Coordinates of C-alpha atoms in Angstrom, one line a residue:
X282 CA 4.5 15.7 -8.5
X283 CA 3.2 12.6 -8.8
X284 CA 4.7 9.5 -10.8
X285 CA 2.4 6.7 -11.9
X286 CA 2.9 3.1 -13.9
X287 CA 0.2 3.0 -16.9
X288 CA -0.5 1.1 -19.9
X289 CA -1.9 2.9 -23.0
X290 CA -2.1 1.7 -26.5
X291 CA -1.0 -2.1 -25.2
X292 CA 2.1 -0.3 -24.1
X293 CA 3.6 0.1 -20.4
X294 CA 4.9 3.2 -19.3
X295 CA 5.5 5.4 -16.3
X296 CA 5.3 9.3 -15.8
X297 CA 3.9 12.4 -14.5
X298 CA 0.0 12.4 -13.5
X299 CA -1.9 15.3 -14.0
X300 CA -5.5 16.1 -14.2
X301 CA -5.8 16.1 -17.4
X302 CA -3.8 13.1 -18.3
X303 CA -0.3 11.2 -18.2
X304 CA 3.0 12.8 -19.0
X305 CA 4.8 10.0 -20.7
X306 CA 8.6 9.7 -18.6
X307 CA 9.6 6.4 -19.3
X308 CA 10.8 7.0 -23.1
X309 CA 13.1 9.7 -22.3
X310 CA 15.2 7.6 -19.8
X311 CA 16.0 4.2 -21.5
X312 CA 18.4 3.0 -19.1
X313 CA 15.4 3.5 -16.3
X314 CA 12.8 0.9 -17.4
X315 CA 10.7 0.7 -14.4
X316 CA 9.5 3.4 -11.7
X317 CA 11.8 1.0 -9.7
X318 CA 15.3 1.4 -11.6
X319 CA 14.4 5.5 -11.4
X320 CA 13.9 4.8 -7.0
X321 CA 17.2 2.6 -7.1
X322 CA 19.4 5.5 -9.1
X323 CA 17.9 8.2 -7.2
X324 CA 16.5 9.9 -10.2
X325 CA 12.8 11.3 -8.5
X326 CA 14.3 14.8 -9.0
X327 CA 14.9 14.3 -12.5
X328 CA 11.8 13.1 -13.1
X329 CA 10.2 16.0 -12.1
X330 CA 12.3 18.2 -13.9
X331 CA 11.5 16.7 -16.5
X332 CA 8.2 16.4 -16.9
X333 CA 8.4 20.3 -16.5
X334 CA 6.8 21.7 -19.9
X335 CA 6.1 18.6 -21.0
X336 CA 2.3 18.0 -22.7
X337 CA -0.1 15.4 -21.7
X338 CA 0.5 12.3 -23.7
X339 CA -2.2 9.6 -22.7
X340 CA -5.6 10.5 -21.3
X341 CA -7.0 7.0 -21.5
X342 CA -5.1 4.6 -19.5
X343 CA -5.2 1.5 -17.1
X344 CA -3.2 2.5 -14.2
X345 CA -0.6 -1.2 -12.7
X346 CA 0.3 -1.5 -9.4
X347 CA 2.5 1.6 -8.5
X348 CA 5.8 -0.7 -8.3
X349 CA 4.7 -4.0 -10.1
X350 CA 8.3 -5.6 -9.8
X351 CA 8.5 -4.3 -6.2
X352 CA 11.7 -6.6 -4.8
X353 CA 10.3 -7.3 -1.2
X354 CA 6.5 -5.9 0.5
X355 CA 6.4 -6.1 4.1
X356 CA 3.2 -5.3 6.3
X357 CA 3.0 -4.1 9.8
X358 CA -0.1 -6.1 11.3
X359 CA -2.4 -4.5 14.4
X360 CA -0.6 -1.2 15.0
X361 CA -3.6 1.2 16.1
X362 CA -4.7 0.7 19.5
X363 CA -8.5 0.4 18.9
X364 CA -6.8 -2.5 16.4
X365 CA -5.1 -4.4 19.0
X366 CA -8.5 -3.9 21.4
X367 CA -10.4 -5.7 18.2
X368 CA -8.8 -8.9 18.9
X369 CA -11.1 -8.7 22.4
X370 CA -8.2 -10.9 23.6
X371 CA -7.3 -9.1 26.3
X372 CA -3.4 -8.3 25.5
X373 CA -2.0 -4.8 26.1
X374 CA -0.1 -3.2 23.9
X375 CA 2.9 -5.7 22.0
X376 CA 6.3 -5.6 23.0
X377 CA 7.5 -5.6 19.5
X378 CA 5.1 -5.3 16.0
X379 CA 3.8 -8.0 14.0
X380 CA 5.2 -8.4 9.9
X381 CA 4.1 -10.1 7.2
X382 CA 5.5 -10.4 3.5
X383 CA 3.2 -9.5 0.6
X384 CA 4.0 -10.1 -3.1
X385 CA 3.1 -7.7 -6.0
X386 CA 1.5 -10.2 -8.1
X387 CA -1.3 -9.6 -4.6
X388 CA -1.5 -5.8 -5.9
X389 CA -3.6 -4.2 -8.8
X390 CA -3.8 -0.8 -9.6
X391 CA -6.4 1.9 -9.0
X392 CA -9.5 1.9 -10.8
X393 CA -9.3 -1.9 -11.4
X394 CA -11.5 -4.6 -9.7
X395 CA -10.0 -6.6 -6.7
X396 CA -10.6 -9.6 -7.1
X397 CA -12.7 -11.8 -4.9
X398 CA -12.1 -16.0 -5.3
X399 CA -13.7 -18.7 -5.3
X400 CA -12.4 -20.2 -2.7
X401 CA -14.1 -17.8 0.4
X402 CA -16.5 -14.6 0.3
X403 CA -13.9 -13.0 3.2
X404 CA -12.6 -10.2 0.9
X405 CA -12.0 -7.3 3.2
X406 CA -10.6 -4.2 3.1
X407 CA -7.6 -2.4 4.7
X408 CA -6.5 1.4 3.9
X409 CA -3.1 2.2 4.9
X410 CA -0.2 4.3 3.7
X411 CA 2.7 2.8 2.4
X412 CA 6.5 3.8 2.3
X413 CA 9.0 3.4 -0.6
X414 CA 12.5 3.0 0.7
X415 CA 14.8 5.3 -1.2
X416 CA 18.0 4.5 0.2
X417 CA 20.2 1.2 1.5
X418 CA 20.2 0.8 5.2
X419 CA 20.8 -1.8 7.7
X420 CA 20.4 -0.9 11.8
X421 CA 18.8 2.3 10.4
X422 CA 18.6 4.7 13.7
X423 CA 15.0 6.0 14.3
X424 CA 16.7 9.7 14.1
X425 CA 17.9 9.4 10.2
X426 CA 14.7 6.6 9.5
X427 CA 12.9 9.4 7.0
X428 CA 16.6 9.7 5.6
X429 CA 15.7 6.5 3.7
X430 CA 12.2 6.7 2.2
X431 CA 11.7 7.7 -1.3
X432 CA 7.9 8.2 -1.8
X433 CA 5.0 7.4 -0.6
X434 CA 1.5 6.0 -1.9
X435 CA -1.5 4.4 -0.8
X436 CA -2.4 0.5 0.0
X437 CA -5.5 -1.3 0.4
X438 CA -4.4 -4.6 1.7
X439 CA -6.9 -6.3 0.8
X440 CA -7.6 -9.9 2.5
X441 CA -9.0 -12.8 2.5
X442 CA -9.7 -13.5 6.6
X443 CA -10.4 -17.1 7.0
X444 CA -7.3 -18.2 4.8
X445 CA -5.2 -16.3 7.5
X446 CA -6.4 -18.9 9.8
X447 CA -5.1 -22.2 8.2
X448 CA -2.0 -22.2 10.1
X449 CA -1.2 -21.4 13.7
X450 CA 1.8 -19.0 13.4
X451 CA 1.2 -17.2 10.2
X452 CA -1.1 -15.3 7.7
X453 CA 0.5 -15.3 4.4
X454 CA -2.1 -17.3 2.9
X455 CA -5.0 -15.2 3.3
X456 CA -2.4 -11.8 2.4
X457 CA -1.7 -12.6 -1.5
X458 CA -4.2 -13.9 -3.3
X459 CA -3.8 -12.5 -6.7
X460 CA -5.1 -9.1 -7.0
X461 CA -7.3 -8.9 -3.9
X462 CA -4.8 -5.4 -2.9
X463 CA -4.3 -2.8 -4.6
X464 CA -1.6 0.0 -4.5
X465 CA -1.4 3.5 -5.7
X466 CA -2.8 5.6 -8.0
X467 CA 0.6 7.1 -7.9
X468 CA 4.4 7.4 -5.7
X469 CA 4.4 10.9 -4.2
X470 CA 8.0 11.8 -3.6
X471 CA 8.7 12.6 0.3
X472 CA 10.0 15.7 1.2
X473 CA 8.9 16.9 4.5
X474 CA 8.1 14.7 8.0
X475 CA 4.5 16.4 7.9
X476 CA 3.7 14.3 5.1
X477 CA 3.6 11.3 7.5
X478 CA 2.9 13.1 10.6
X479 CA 0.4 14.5 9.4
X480 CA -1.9 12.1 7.8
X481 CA -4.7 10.8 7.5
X482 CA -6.3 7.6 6.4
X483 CA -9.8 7.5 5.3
X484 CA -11.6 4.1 4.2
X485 CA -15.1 4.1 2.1
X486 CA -17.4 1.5 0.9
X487 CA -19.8 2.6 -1.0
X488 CA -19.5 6.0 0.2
X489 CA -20.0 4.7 3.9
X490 CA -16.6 5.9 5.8
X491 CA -15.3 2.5 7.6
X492 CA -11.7 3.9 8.7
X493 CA -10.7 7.2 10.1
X494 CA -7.5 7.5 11.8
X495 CA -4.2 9.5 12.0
X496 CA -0.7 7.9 11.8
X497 CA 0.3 9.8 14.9
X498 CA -1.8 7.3 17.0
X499 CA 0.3 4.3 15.3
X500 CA 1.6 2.0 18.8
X501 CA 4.6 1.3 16.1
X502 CA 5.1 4.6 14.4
X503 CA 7.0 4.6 11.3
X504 CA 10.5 5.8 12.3
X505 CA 10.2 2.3 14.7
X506 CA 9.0 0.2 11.8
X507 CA 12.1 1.0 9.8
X508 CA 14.8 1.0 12.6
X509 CA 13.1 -2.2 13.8
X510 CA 13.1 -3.6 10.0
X511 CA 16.3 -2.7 9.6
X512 CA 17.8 -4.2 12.5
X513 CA 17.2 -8.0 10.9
X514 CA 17.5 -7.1 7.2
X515 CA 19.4 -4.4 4.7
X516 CA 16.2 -2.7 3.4
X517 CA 16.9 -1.7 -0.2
X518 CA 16.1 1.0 -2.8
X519 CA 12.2 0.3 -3.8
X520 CA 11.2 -1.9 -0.9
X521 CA 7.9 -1.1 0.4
X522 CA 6.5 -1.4 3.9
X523 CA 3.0 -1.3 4.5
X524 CA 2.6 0.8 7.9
X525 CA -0.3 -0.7 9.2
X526 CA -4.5 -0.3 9.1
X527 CA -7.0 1.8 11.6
X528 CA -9.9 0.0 13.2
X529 CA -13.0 -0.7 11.0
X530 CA -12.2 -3.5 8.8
X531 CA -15.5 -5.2 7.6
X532 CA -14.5 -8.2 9.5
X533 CA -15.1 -6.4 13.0
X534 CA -18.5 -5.7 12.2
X535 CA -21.2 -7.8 13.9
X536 CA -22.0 -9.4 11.7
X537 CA -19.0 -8.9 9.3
X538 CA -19.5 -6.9 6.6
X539 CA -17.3 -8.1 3.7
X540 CA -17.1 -7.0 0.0
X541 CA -19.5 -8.2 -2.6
X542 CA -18.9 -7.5 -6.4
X543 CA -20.6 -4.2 -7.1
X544 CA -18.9 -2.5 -4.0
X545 CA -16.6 0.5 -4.4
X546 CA -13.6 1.0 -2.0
X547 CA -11.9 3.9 -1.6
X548 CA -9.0 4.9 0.4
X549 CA -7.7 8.2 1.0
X550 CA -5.0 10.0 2.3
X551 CA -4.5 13.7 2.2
X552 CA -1.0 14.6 0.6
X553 CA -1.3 11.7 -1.5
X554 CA -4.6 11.1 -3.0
X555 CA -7.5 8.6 -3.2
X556 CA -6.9 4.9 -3.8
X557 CA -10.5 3.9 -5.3
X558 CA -11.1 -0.1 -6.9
X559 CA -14.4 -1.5 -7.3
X560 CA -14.7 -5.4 -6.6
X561 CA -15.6 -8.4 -8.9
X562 CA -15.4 -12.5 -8.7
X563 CA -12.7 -14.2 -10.2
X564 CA -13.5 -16.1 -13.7
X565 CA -12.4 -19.6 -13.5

């Protein structure tokens, strides 16, 4: 099953995605307004029980940002190997992974434009898989880690790369710039390991691949991210951790090759589906 945030008819909703359409879900549970009050109560299961037998009730809809009042985003930055050999610095492997917080208002949904500004051309891409903590946990043990995740969906973090260079220490600038990300289609609920041991990530621009890589070659795999995570804060119900991005961003070509209005990305990950968001200039 997979669980999506829409609008239709000028109206939000959340429900059940199916080929041919949305199942509305969110009118049957009143007291669960959001995709996030239904993570936070634990109610996935009923979900899907409940949009058993249920008919199709929009087929023309604008998908939102899977979890657009997502309480805290965090990223794990350089966690592939042929990542950390991009940086041509020389460094092995990190002693402990880099993080950096995301908002949602950085996030559209699938099918919509990113957004590139004004400001720079450096809009690049970044597939990766994203987690959806389930359950409340602080010094989370790497052995009960998958204990705590609710769903999963798909990221591209999309960034701006010189505004990640205006300070010394950090890159928060250049990681949420309104819509330049996107997240979704949809939440698949996690059931078994394999769905994370198991995948894949594949990046596409314009039907070119860019990324190919397996999360079992991660140097910070994602049992460590959330016992690491864990250790300084109490991750909550509907948290999101973004697990980190294989080698082949466009600003690692020679030259780099970032994205121009016109260009489709596409980001897919088997078990979960395909992230896909064209690219267009900010009006100002």
């Amino acid at each position: 099953m997979k669980f999506a945030s829409y609008t239709a008819n000028g109206e939000r909703f959340y429900g059940a995605a199916t080929d041919a359409g949305m199942i509305a879900l969110s009118p049957d549970f009143p007291n669960w307004p959001t995709l996030l009050d239904v993570i936070s109560a634990g109610g996935l299961d009923t979900l899907s029980g409940a949009a058993e037998g249920k008919s199709v009730a929009h087929t023309n809809v604008r998908f939102e940002m899977v979890l657009p009042n997502a309480p805290r985003i965090l990223c794990v930055g350089v966690n592939f190997p042929d990542r950390n050999a991009e940086y041509k610095d020389g460094s092995a492997q990190p002693k402990h992974m880099s993080l950096f917080p995301r908002f949602a208002s950085g996030f559209t949904g699938h099918e919509r434009p990113l957004i590139r500004p004004p400001e720079s051309p450096q809009l690049d891409y970044e597939g990766e898989v994203a987690i959806v903590i389930g359950k409340a946990g602080r010094r989370v043990t790497q052995a009960d880690a998958y204990d705590h995740i609710a769903a999963l969906t798909i990221c591209n973090e999309g960034t701006i790369r010189d505004w990640v260079r205006h300070a010394k220490f950090n890159v928060t600038q250049g990681k949420n710039w309104d819509r330049s990300g996107a997240m979704g289609p949809w939440i698949v609920p996690f059931t078994d390991a394999a769905q994370l041991d198991d995948a894949r990530i594949i990046t596409r621009v314009n039907g070119e691949v860019r990324q190919d890589d397996t999360l079992n070659r991660m140097m910070f795999p994602i049992r460590e991210e959330i016992a690491y995570i864990s250790t300084f804060m109490t991750l909550q119900p509907g948290d999101i951790i973004v697990t980190g991005t294989p080698t082949g961003a466009g600003a690692r070509f020679d030259p780099p090759r970032y994205l121009v209005p016109g260009d489709v990305v596409e980001v897919e990950v088997n078990g979960i589906g395909t992230l896909r968001n064209g690219v267009e200039d900010e009006v100002v």
